[in-house]
Amino acid sequence: MTTITINEVGLRDGLQSLQRSMPTADKLRWIDAAYAAGIRHMEVASFVPARLLPQMADADAVVAHALTYPGLQVSVLAPNLRGAENALASGAHRIIAPISVSAAHSQANVRRSPQQMVEEFARMCDLRNSAGRPEVIMVAGMSTAFGCTRQGEVPLSDLCDLTRLVLEAGCDQVSLGDTTGYATPGQVAETVDAVRLIAGDTLHAAHFHDTRGLALVNSLVAVQHGIRELDASLAGLGGCPFAPGASGNTVTEDLVFMLHGSGFATGIDLPALIASRTVLETGLPGETLYGYIARAGLPTHAPLA
């Protein structure tokens, strides 16, 4: 049975989109509950100035707590060299750089053109190497890979060209991001296949938003075309603050249910994962939580792991 890695991104991508901050103690309880449910990959923080994202002001403490768990791969986002310095100092295992294919989104998100961001990413990779930390995985998170609310269509050729550049810059993994929820199943198949010809097994992951209700089917198509890691957020928290209308990450619980029912393994205890939503109810009272499985319940015959 093929195993699909689920990377829980709610602690970073989910929380950064909210207008309030989750208390640090509740973030730590979220990590505890996710680990207990079998999640072994988490993106837990973003190393950006607290004045820009106060939700991430406790990044060091959150990473430190996550690192206490054996076998847990801890990922963080770093948008620039300074962020990468802090990420390396934190001890995180994987650093994700947001590299927008859309020029308009790139300017709004990191105030650089896509080409300038690739140059910054190359400096981040060099920093990792010069620090003697070859075990740290550098990920090119290809944002707006399927379209952009600011720019509109994002040509596949632009994505392919930028993929070649990030590979030359030294990236270890490529992740395709449907930042605005524009992707359709046919587009996912075409895009994954095209980027695979360039990146090979370096094309590792995909990140979908459920803005138009297609996150689950897009995820299934992605794994059918060789993607082996999917980002998702507990209760569907999340959305890029620099991509208007980009609401809702893939719901982790629904994704796990679909994958188990489709013959894939995740290593996740689904009832325990659903139960972990109580951490959000406590830490983010009144926040809208999404998810079909949590609302409808598991079928009596459903595979649980």
PDB file of C-alpha atoms in Angstrom:
ATOM      1  CA  MET A   1       0.000   0.000   0.000  1.00  0.00           C
ATOM      2  CA  THR A   2       1.345   3.425  -0.961  1.00  0.00           C
ATOM      3  CA  THR A   3       1.876   5.819   1.946  1.00  0.00           C
ATOM      4  CA  ILE A   4       1.051   9.499   1.541  1.00  0.00           C
ATOM      5  CA  THR A   5       2.693  11.944   3.934  1.00  0.00           C
ATOM      6  CA  ILE A   6       0.349  14.514   5.430  1.00  0.00           C
ATOM      7  CA  ASN A   7       2.067  17.759   6.370  1.00  0.00           C
ATOM      8  CA  GLU A   8      -0.093  19.608   8.905  1.00  0.00           C
ATOM      9  CA  VAL A   9       0.246  23.315   8.065  1.00  0.00           C
ATOM     10  CA  GLY A  10      -2.458  24.757  10.278  1.00  0.00           C
ATOM     11  CA  LEU A  11      -0.024  26.060  12.878  1.00  0.00           C
ATOM     12  CA  ARG A  12       1.594  28.253  10.226  1.00  0.00           C
ATOM     13  CA  ASP A  13      -0.615  28.726   7.179  1.00  0.00           C
ATOM     14  CA  GLY A  14      -3.807  28.361   9.152  1.00  0.00           C
ATOM     15  CA  LEU A  15      -3.014  30.765  11.957  1.00  0.00           C
ATOM     16  CA  GLN A  16      -1.311  33.456   9.874  1.00  0.00           C
ATOM     17  CA  SER A  17      -4.579  34.198   8.072  1.00  0.00           C
ATOM     18  CA  LEU A  18      -6.518  34.955  11.247  1.00  0.00           C
ATOM     19  CA  GLN A  19      -7.000  38.408  12.694  1.00  0.00           C
ATOM     20  CA  ARG A  20      -6.048  37.220  16.166  1.00  0.00           C
ATOM     21  CA  SER A  21      -3.266  35.180  17.692  1.00  0.00           C
ATOM     22  CA  MET A  22      -3.649  31.744  19.210  1.00  0.00           C
ATOM     23  CA  PRO A  23      -2.089  31.552  22.700  1.00  0.00           C
ATOM     24  CA  THR A  24       1.256  29.779  22.675  1.00  0.00           C
ATOM     25  CA  ALA A  25       0.077  27.189  25.194  1.00  0.00           C
ATOM     26  CA  ASP A  26      -2.744  26.189  22.862  1.00  0.00           C
ATOM     27  CA  LYS A  27      -0.340  25.911  19.922  1.00  0.00           C
ATOM     28  CA  LEU A  28       1.768  23.516  21.969  1.00  0.00           C
ATOM     29  CA  ARG A  29      -1.322  21.477  22.836  1.00  0.00           C
ATOM     30  CA  TRP A  30      -2.160  21.371  19.136  1.00  0.00           C
ATOM     31  CA  ILE A  31       1.254  19.871  18.402  1.00  0.00           C
ATOM     32  CA  ASP A  32       0.731  17.361  21.219  1.00  0.00           C
ATOM     33  CA  ALA A  33      -2.652  16.282  19.868  1.00  0.00           C
ATOM     34  CA  ALA A  34      -1.505  16.077  16.250  1.00  0.00           C
ATOM     35  CA  TYR A  35       1.483  13.941  17.185  1.00  0.00           C
ATOM     36  CA  ALA A  36      -0.704  11.675  19.313  1.00  0.00           C
ATOM     37  CA  ALA A  37      -2.960  11.192  16.273  1.00  0.00           C
ATOM     38  CA  GLY A  38      -0.007  10.002  14.198  1.00  0.00           C
ATOM     39  CA  ILE A  39       0.991  13.126  12.285  1.00  0.00           C
ATOM     40  CA  ARG A  40       4.752  13.115  11.735  1.00  0.00           C
ATOM     41  CA  HIS A  41       5.207  16.197   9.520  1.00  0.00           C
ATOM     42  CA  MET A  42       4.184  19.664  10.700  1.00  0.00           C
ATOM     43  CA  GLU A  43       4.817  23.175   9.434  1.00  0.00           C
ATOM     44  CA  VAL A  44       4.695  25.016  12.723  1.00  0.00           C
ATOM     45  CA  ALA A  45       5.834  28.617  12.249  1.00  0.00           C
ATOM     46  CA  SER A  46       6.969  31.404   9.971  1.00  0.00           C
ATOM     47  CA  PHE A  47      10.126  33.399  10.662  1.00  0.00           C
ATOM     48  CA  VAL A  48       8.980  36.905   9.803  1.00  0.00           C
ATOM     49  CA  PRO A  49       9.007  40.126  11.860  1.00  0.00           C
ATOM     50  CA  ALA A  50       6.351  40.081  14.577  1.00  0.00           C
ATOM     51  CA  ARG A  51       5.113  43.503  13.452  1.00  0.00           C
ATOM     52  CA  LEU A  52       4.109  41.934  10.130  1.00  0.00           C
ATOM     53  CA  LEU A  53       2.690  38.672  11.469  1.00  0.00           C
ATOM     54  CA  PRO A  54       2.122  38.917  15.225  1.00  0.00           C
ATOM     55  CA  GLN A  55       0.531  35.462  15.038  1.00  0.00           C
ATOM     56  CA  MET A  56       4.058  34.083  14.534  1.00  0.00           C
ATOM     57  CA  ALA A  57       5.810  36.038  17.309  1.00  0.00           C
ATOM     58  CA  ASP A  58       6.340  32.854  19.337  1.00  0.00           C
ATOM     59  CA  ALA A  59       7.980  30.915  16.488  1.00  0.00           C
ATOM     60  CA  ASP A  60      11.072  29.925  18.483  1.00  0.00           C
ATOM     61  CA  ALA A  61       9.052  28.509  21.367  1.00  0.00           C
ATOM     62  CA  VAL A  62       6.729  26.586  19.060  1.00  0.00           C
ATOM     63  CA  VAL A  63       9.606  25.069  17.079  1.00  0.00           C
ATOM     64  CA  ALA A  64      11.449  24.147  20.277  1.00  0.00           C
ATOM     65  CA  HIS A  65       8.408  22.271  21.554  1.00  0.00           C
ATOM     66  CA  ALA A  66       7.879  20.428  18.271  1.00  0.00           C
ATOM     67  CA  LEU A  67      11.516  19.334  18.265  1.00  0.00           C
ATOM     68  CA  THR A  68      11.000  17.423  21.518  1.00  0.00           C
ATOM     69  CA  TYR A  69       9.002  14.764  19.659  1.00  0.00           C
ATOM     70  CA  PRO A  70      11.002  11.886  18.155  1.00  0.00           C
ATOM     71  CA  GLY A  71      10.389  11.207  14.494  1.00  0.00           C
ATOM     72  CA  LEU A  72       8.556  14.477  13.883  1.00  0.00           C
ATOM     73  CA  GLN A  73       9.800  16.455  10.882  1.00  0.00           C
ATOM     74  CA  VAL A  74       9.487  20.127  11.796  1.00  0.00           C
ATOM     75  CA  SER A  75       9.110  22.599   8.941  1.00  0.00           C
ATOM     76  CA  VAL A  76       9.068  26.394   8.995  1.00  0.00           C
ATOM     77  CA  LEU A  77       8.577  29.108   6.414  1.00  0.00           C
ATOM     78  CA  ALA A  78      11.273  31.714   5.771  1.00  0.00           C
ATOM     79  CA  PRO A  79      10.714  34.402   3.123  1.00  0.00           C
ATOM     80  CA  ASN A  80      14.237  35.819   3.094  1.00  0.00           C
ATOM     81  CA  LEU A  81      17.831  35.392   4.249  1.00  0.00           C
ATOM     82  CA  ARG A  82      17.175  36.826   7.704  1.00  0.00           C
ATOM     83  CA  GLY A  83      14.301  34.432   8.162  1.00  0.00           C
ATOM     84  CA  ALA A  84      16.515  31.548   7.050  1.00  0.00           C
ATOM     85  CA  GLU A  85      19.144  32.553   9.617  1.00  0.00           C
ATOM     86  CA  ASN A  86      16.532  32.418  12.364  1.00  0.00           C
ATOM     87  CA  ALA A  87      15.109  29.174  11.016  1.00  0.00           C
ATOM     88  CA  LEU A  88      18.527  27.519  11.034  1.00  0.00           C
ATOM     89  CA  ALA A  89      19.141  28.750  14.572  1.00  0.00           C
ATOM     90  CA  SER A  90      15.815  27.278  15.677  1.00  0.00           C
ATOM     91  CA  GLY A  91      16.858  23.772  14.675  1.00  0.00           C
ATOM     92  CA  ALA A  92      13.978  23.214  12.246  1.00  0.00           C
ATOM     93  CA  HIS A  93      14.470  20.280   9.907  1.00  0.00           C
ATOM     94  CA  ARG A  94      13.008  21.865   6.789  1.00  0.00           C
ATOM     95  CA  ILE A  95      12.867  25.460   5.529  1.00  0.00           C
ATOM     96  CA  ILE A  96      10.239  26.456   2.980  1.00  0.00           C
ATOM     97  CA  ALA A  97      10.714  29.568   0.866  1.00  0.00           C
ATOM     98  CA  PRO A  98       7.599  31.086  -0.762  1.00  0.00           C
ATOM     99  CA  ILE A  99       8.435  31.585  -4.439  1.00  0.00           C
ATOM    100  CA  SER A 100       5.500  32.999  -6.381  1.00  0.00           C
ATOM    101  CA  VAL A 101       5.174  32.236 -10.063  1.00  0.00           C
ATOM    102  CA  SER A 102       2.891  35.264 -10.386  1.00  0.00           C
ATOM    103  CA  ALA A 103       4.847  38.525 -10.442  1.00  0.00           C
ATOM    104  CA  ALA A 104       1.915  40.430  -8.942  1.00  0.00           C
ATOM    105  CA  HIS A 105       1.567  38.027  -6.026  1.00  0.00           C
ATOM    106  CA  SER A 106       5.326  37.961  -5.487  1.00  0.00           C
ATOM    107  CA  GLN A 107       5.450  41.733  -5.105  1.00  0.00           C
ATOM    108  CA  ALA A 108       2.524  41.707  -2.680  1.00  0.00           C
ATOM    109  CA  ASN A 109       3.856  38.799  -0.648  1.00  0.00           C
ATOM    110  CA  VAL A 110       7.629  39.317  -0.468  1.00  0.00           C
ATOM    111  CA  ARG A 111       8.183  42.627  -2.306  1.00  0.00           C
ATOM    112  CA  ARG A 112      10.390  40.949  -4.874  1.00  0.00           C
ATOM    113  CA  SER A 113       9.971  39.716  -8.413  1.00  0.00           C
ATOM    114  CA  PRO A 114       9.969  35.928  -8.893  1.00  0.00           C
ATOM    115  CA  GLN A 115      13.510  36.110 -10.264  1.00  0.00           C
ATOM    116  CA  GLN A 116      14.692  38.197  -7.305  1.00  0.00           C
ATOM    117  CA  MET A 117      13.106  35.702  -4.939  1.00  0.00           C
ATOM    118  CA  VAL A 118      14.977  32.855  -6.629  1.00  0.00           C
ATOM    119  CA  GLU A 119      18.209  34.795  -6.098  1.00  0.00           C
ATOM    120  CA  GLU A 120      17.309  35.205  -2.413  1.00  0.00           C
ATOM    121  CA  PHE A 121      16.519  31.502  -2.215  1.00  0.00           C
ATOM    122  CA  ALA A 122      19.952  30.710  -3.654  1.00  0.00           C
ATOM    123  CA  ARG A 123      21.506  32.802  -0.870  1.00  0.00           C
ATOM    124  CA  MET A 124      19.414  30.880   1.657  1.00  0.00           C
ATOM    125  CA  CYS A 125      20.677  27.569   0.272  1.00  0.00           C
ATOM    126  CA  ASP A 126      24.250  28.877   0.377  1.00  0.00           C
ATOM    127  CA  LEU A 127      23.725  29.921   3.999  1.00  0.00           C
ATOM    128  CA  ARG A 128      22.565  26.416   4.874  1.00  0.00           C
ATOM    129  CA  ASN A 129      25.656  24.972   3.213  1.00  0.00           C
ATOM    130  CA  SER A 130      28.125  27.409   4.763  1.00  0.00           C
ATOM    131  CA  ALA A 131      26.597  26.781   8.191  1.00  0.00           C
ATOM    132  CA  GLY A 132      27.478  23.108   7.836  1.00  0.00           C
ATOM    133  CA  ARG A 133      23.836  22.054   7.976  1.00  0.00           C
ATOM    134  CA  PRO A 134      23.399  19.831   4.905  1.00  0.00           C
ATOM    135  CA  GLU A 135      20.696  17.835   6.680  1.00  0.00           C
ATOM    136  CA  VAL A 136      18.317  20.816   6.584  1.00  0.00           C
ATOM    137  CA  ILE A 137      15.957  20.411   3.633  1.00  0.00           C
ATOM    138  CA  MET A 138      15.404  23.505   1.491  1.00  0.00           C
ATOM    139  CA  VAL A 139      11.992  23.604  -0.169  1.00  0.00           C
ATOM    140  CA  ALA A 140      10.872  25.855  -3.006  1.00  0.00           C
ATOM    141  CA  GLY A 141       7.197  26.461  -2.328  1.00  0.00           C
ATOM    142  CA  MET A 142       5.905  27.433  -5.775  1.00  0.00           C
ATOM    143  CA  SER A 143       3.003  29.730  -4.893  1.00  0.00           C
ATOM    144  CA  THR A 144       0.233  30.594  -7.381  1.00  0.00           C
ATOM    145  CA  ALA A 145       1.307  27.651  -9.524  1.00  0.00           C
ATOM    146  CA  PHE A 146      -2.226  27.232 -10.882  1.00  0.00           C
ATOM    147  CA  GLY A 147      -3.446  30.830 -11.137  1.00  0.00           C
ATOM    148  CA  CYS A 148      -3.525  34.135  -9.285  1.00  0.00           C
ATOM    149  CA  THR A 149      -6.300  36.477  -8.160  1.00  0.00           C
ATOM    150  CA  ARG A 150      -4.050  39.449  -8.855  1.00  0.00           C
ATOM    151  CA  GLN A 151      -2.537  38.418 -12.180  1.00  0.00           C
ATOM    152  CA  GLY A 152      -5.111  35.979 -13.514  1.00  0.00           C
ATOM    153  CA  GLU A 153      -3.727  33.145 -15.606  1.00  0.00           C
ATOM    154  CA  VAL A 154      -0.279  31.881 -14.672  1.00  0.00           C
ATOM    155  CA  PRO A 155       1.206  30.176 -17.743  1.00  0.00           C
ATOM    156  CA  LEU A 156       2.515  26.671 -17.177  1.00  0.00           C
ATOM    157  CA  SER A 157       5.638  27.695 -19.068  1.00  0.00           C
ATOM    158  CA  ASP A 158       6.346  30.319 -16.379  1.00  0.00           C
ATOM    159  CA  LEU A 159       6.105  27.652 -13.685  1.00  0.00           C
ATOM    160  CA  CYS A 160       8.415  25.341 -15.616  1.00  0.00           C
ATOM    161  CA  ASP A 161      10.964  28.098 -16.204  1.00  0.00           C
ATOM    162  CA  LEU A 162      10.942  29.080 -12.524  1.00  0.00           C
ATOM    163  CA  THR A 163      11.267  25.435 -11.494  1.00  0.00           C
ATOM    164  CA  ARG A 164      14.468  25.155 -13.508  1.00  0.00           C
ATOM    165  CA  LEU A 165      15.816  28.229 -11.717  1.00  0.00           C
ATOM    166  CA  VAL A 166      15.060  26.982  -8.196  1.00  0.00           C
ATOM    167  CA  LEU A 167      16.729  23.680  -9.009  1.00  0.00           C
ATOM    168  CA  GLU A 168      19.826  25.567 -10.110  1.00  0.00           C
ATOM    169  CA  ALA A 169      19.603  27.596  -6.885  1.00  0.00           C
ATOM    170  CA  GLY A 170      20.029  24.429  -4.838  1.00  0.00           C
ATOM    171  CA  CYS A 171      16.572  23.386  -3.679  1.00  0.00           C
ATOM    172  CA  ASP A 172      16.035  19.870  -2.339  1.00  0.00           C
ATOM    173  CA  GLN A 173      12.272  19.674  -2.808  1.00  0.00           C
ATOM    174  CA  VAL A 174       9.667  21.422  -4.945  1.00  0.00           C
ATOM    175  CA  SER A 175       6.107  21.921  -3.720  1.00  0.00           C
ATOM    176  CA  LEU A 176       3.290  23.127  -5.985  1.00  0.00           C
ATOM    177  CA  GLY A 177       0.932  25.593  -4.316  1.00  0.00           C
ATOM    178  CA  ASP A 178      -2.640  26.324  -5.373  1.00  0.00           C
ATOM    179  CA  THR A 179      -2.534  29.534  -3.361  1.00  0.00           C
ATOM    180  CA  THR A 180      -5.814  30.933  -4.685  1.00  0.00           C
ATOM    181  CA  GLY A 181      -7.828  27.753  -5.080  1.00  0.00           C
ATOM    182  CA  TYR A 182      -7.989  28.045  -8.868  1.00  0.00           C
ATOM    183  CA  ALA A 183      -6.733  24.552  -9.733  1.00  0.00           C
ATOM    184  CA  THR A 184      -8.906  22.000 -11.510  1.00  0.00           C
ATOM    185  CA  PRO A 185      -8.244  18.245 -11.695  1.00  0.00           C
ATOM    186  CA  GLY A 186      -7.196  18.269 -15.333  1.00  0.00           C
ATOM    187  CA  GLN A 187      -4.884  21.196 -14.724  1.00  0.00           C
ATOM    188  CA  VAL A 188      -3.337  19.412 -11.742  1.00  0.00           C
ATOM    189  CA  ALA A 189      -2.602  16.334 -13.846  1.00  0.00           C
ATOM    190  CA  GLU A 190      -1.063  18.391 -16.650  1.00  0.00           C
ATOM    191  CA  THR A 191       0.967  20.558 -14.277  1.00  0.00           C
ATOM    192  CA  VAL A 192       2.354  17.742 -12.145  1.00  0.00           C
ATOM    193  CA  ASP A 193       3.371  15.785 -15.236  1.00  0.00           C
ATOM    194  CA  ALA A 194       5.041  18.821 -16.833  1.00  0.00           C
ATOM    195  CA  VAL A 195       6.987  19.798 -13.717  1.00  0.00           C
ATOM    196  CA  ARG A 196       7.946  16.161 -13.120  1.00  0.00           C
ATOM    197  CA  LEU A 197       9.765  16.134 -16.466  1.00  0.00           C
ATOM    198  CA  ILE A 198      11.930  18.989 -15.172  1.00  0.00           C
ATOM    199  CA  ALA A 199      12.269  18.217 -11.472  1.00  0.00           C
ATOM    200  CA  GLY A 200      11.976  14.436 -11.315  1.00  0.00           C
ATOM    201  CA  ASP A 201      11.601  13.166  -7.758  1.00  0.00           C
ATOM    202  CA  THR A 202      12.502  16.624  -6.446  1.00  0.00           C
ATOM    203  CA  LEU A 203       8.849  17.431  -7.141  1.00  0.00           C
ATOM    204  CA  HIS A 204       7.679  16.185  -3.791  1.00  0.00           C
ATOM    205  CA  ALA A 205       4.538  17.879  -2.531  1.00  0.00           C
ATOM    206  CA  ALA A 206       1.393  19.836  -3.318  1.00  0.00           C
ATOM    207  CA  HIS A 207      -0.687  22.361  -1.413  1.00  0.00           C
ATOM    208  CA  PHE A 208      -4.328  22.937  -2.349  1.00  0.00           C
ATOM    209  CA  HIS A 209      -6.985  25.363  -1.179  1.00  0.00           C
ATOM    210  CA  ASP A 210     -10.679  24.516  -1.118  1.00  0.00           C
ATOM    211  CA  THR A 211     -11.855  27.954  -2.228  1.00  0.00           C
ATOM    212  CA  ARG A 212     -13.883  26.416  -5.070  1.00  0.00           C
ATOM    213  CA  GLY A 213     -14.549  23.037  -3.506  1.00  0.00           C
ATOM    214  CA  LEU A 214     -11.921  21.071  -5.421  1.00  0.00           C
ATOM    215  CA  ALA A 215      -9.163  20.535  -2.859  1.00  0.00           C
ATOM    216  CA  LEU A 216      -9.916  16.853  -2.264  1.00  0.00           C
ATOM    217  CA  VAL A 217     -10.267  15.818  -5.895  1.00  0.00           C
ATOM    218  CA  ASN A 218      -7.181  17.845  -6.797  1.00  0.00           C
ATOM    219  CA  SER A 219      -5.288  16.075  -4.017  1.00  0.00           C
ATOM    220  CA  LEU A 220      -6.379  12.672  -5.299  1.00  0.00           C
ATOM    221  CA  VAL A 221      -5.304  13.511  -8.847  1.00  0.00           C
ATOM    222  CA  ALA A 222      -1.958  14.749  -7.521  1.00  0.00           C
ATOM    223  CA  VAL A 223      -1.198  11.486  -5.721  1.00  0.00           C
ATOM    224  CA  GLN A 224      -2.346   9.508  -8.757  1.00  0.00           C
ATOM    225  CA  HIS A 225       0.328  11.423 -10.676  1.00  0.00           C
ATOM    226  CA  GLY A 226       3.096  10.688  -8.193  1.00  0.00           C
ATOM    227  CA  ILE A 227       2.858  13.348  -5.475  1.00  0.00           C
ATOM    228  CA  ARG A 228       3.661  11.724  -2.138  1.00  0.00           C
ATOM    229  CA  GLU A 229       3.191  14.600   0.310  1.00  0.00           C
ATOM    230  CA  LEU A 230       0.143  16.819   0.738  1.00  0.00           C
ATOM    231  CA  ASP A 231      -0.288  19.904   2.890  1.00  0.00           C
ATOM    232  CA  ALA A 232      -3.491  20.204   4.887  1.00  0.00           C
ATOM    233  CA  SER A 233      -4.838  22.139   7.844  1.00  0.00           C
ATOM    234  CA  LEU A 234      -6.906  20.889  10.756  1.00  0.00           C
ATOM    235  CA  ALA A 235     -10.495  22.107  10.307  1.00  0.00           C
ATOM    236  CA  GLY A 236      -9.456  23.827   7.076  1.00  0.00           C
ATOM    237  CA  LEU A 237      -7.945  26.871   8.760  1.00  0.00           C
ATOM    238  CA  GLY A 238      -5.959  29.113   6.475  1.00  0.00           C
ATOM    239  CA  GLY A 239      -5.650  31.320   3.445  1.00  0.00           C
ATOM    240  CA  CYS A 240      -2.967  33.610   2.087  1.00  0.00           C
ATOM    241  CA  PRO A 241      -3.390  37.217   3.327  1.00  0.00           C
ATOM    242  CA  PHE A 242      -1.791  38.474   0.094  1.00  0.00           C
ATOM    243  CA  ALA A 243      -4.097  36.519  -2.241  1.00  0.00           C
ATOM    244  CA  PRO A 244      -7.618  38.012  -2.050  1.00  0.00           C
ATOM    245  CA  GLY A 245     -10.315  35.364  -1.734  1.00  0.00           C
ATOM    246  CA  ALA A 246      -7.907  32.510  -0.987  1.00  0.00           C
ATOM    247  CA  SER A 247      -9.851  30.961   1.853  1.00  0.00           C
ATOM    248  CA  GLY A 248      -9.592  27.498   3.232  1.00  0.00           C
ATOM    249  CA  ASN A 249      -6.767  25.004   3.155  1.00  0.00           C
ATOM    250  CA  THR A 250      -7.526  21.359   2.495  1.00  0.00           C
ATOM    251  CA  VAL A 251      -9.210  19.954   5.608  1.00  0.00           C
ATOM    252  CA  THR A 252      -6.794  17.443   7.140  1.00  0.00           C
ATOM    253  CA  GLU A 253      -9.526  15.191   8.503  1.00  0.00           C
ATOM    254  CA  ASP A 254     -11.397  15.010   5.191  1.00  0.00           C
ATOM    255  CA  LEU A 255      -8.174  14.409   3.268  1.00  0.00           C
ATOM    256  CA  VAL A 256      -7.156  11.521   5.517  1.00  0.00           C
ATOM    257  CA  PHE A 257     -10.631   9.988   5.216  1.00  0.00           C
ATOM    258  CA  MET A 258     -10.508  10.215   1.424  1.00  0.00           C
ATOM    259  CA  LEU A 259      -7.005   8.773   1.172  1.00  0.00           C
ATOM    260  CA  HIS A 260      -7.788   5.846   3.470  1.00  0.00           C
ATOM    261  CA  GLY A 261     -10.916   5.086   1.475  1.00  0.00           C
ATOM    262  CA  SER A 262      -8.937   5.258  -1.771  1.00  0.00           C
ATOM    263  CA  GLY A 263      -6.407   2.640  -0.755  1.00  0.00           C
ATOM    264  CA  PHE A 264      -3.617   4.882   0.537  1.00  0.00           C
ATOM    265  CA  ALA A 265      -1.996   4.744   3.973  1.00  0.00           C
ATOM    266  CA  THR A 266      -1.164   7.805   6.090  1.00  0.00           C
ATOM    267  CA  GLY A 267      -0.273   6.383   9.503  1.00  0.00           C
ATOM    268  CA  ILE A 268      -2.841   8.737  11.049  1.00  0.00           C
ATOM    269  CA  ASP A 269      -5.488   7.690  13.573  1.00  0.00           C
ATOM    270  CA  LEU A 270      -8.537   9.388  12.077  1.00  0.00           C
ATOM    271  CA  PRO A 271     -10.818   9.368  15.160  1.00  0.00           C
ATOM    272  CA  ALA A 272      -7.978  10.846  17.232  1.00  0.00           C
ATOM    273  CA  LEU A 273      -7.384  13.472  14.558  1.00  0.00           C
ATOM    274  CA  ILE A 274     -11.050  14.468  14.562  1.00  0.00           C
ATOM    275  CA  ALA A 275     -11.016  14.645  18.357  1.00  0.00           C
ATOM    276  CA  SER A 276      -8.021  17.010  18.226  1.00  0.00           C
ATOM    277  CA  ARG A 277     -10.302  19.745  16.858  1.00  0.00           C
ATOM    278  CA  THR A 278     -11.183  20.493  20.482  1.00  0.00           C
ATOM    279  CA  VAL A 279      -7.804  22.227  20.746  1.00  0.00           C
ATOM    280  CA  LEU A 280      -9.014  24.761  18.187  1.00  0.00           C
ATOM    281  CA  GLU A 281     -12.350  25.192  19.916  1.00  0.00           C
ATOM    282  CA  THR A 282     -10.492  26.031  23.123  1.00  0.00           C
ATOM    283  CA  GLY A 283      -7.676  28.122  21.664  1.00  0.00           C
ATOM    284  CA  LEU A 284      -9.741  29.947  19.043  1.00  0.00           C
ATOM    285  CA  PRO A 285     -13.231  30.257  20.539  1.00  0.00           C
ATOM    286  CA  GLY A 286     -15.820  31.313  17.997  1.00  0.00           C
ATOM    287  CA  GLU A 287     -13.580  30.654  14.993  1.00  0.00           C
ATOM    288  CA  THR A 288     -15.317  28.926  12.085  1.00  0.00           C
ATOM    289  CA  LEU A 289     -14.127  25.347  11.717  1.00  0.00           C
ATOM    290  CA  TYR A 290     -14.649  23.387   8.515  1.00  0.00           C
ATOM    291  CA  GLY A 291     -14.799  19.715   7.640  1.00  0.00           C
ATOM    292  CA  TYR A 292     -17.408  17.284   6.374  1.00  0.00           C
ATOM    293  CA  ILE A 293     -16.240  14.258   8.349  1.00  0.00           C
ATOM    294  CA  ALA A 294     -16.266  16.083  11.677  1.00  0.00           C
ATOM    295  CA  ARG A 295     -19.816  17.240  10.981  1.00  0.00           C
ATOM    296  CA  ALA A 296     -21.302  14.087   9.409  1.00  0.00           C
ATOM    297  CA  GLY A 297     -19.322  11.482  11.319  1.00  0.00           C
ATOM    298  CA  LEU A 298     -17.413   8.451  10.123  1.00  0.00           C
ATOM    299  CA  PRO A 299     -19.250   5.625   8.362  1.00  0.00           C
ATOM    300  CA  THR A 300     -19.298   2.504  10.510  1.00  0.00           C
ATOM    301  CA  HIS A 301     -17.210   0.616   7.948  1.00  0.00           C
ATOM    302  CA  ALA A 302     -14.653   3.378   7.287  1.00  0.00           C
ATOM    303  CA  PRO A 303     -10.943   2.447   7.418  1.00  0.00           C
ATOM    304  CA  LEU A 304      -9.500   4.365  10.352  1.00  0.00           C
ATOM    305  CA  ALA A 305      -5.766   4.213   9.585  1.00  0.00           C
TER     306      ALA A 305
END
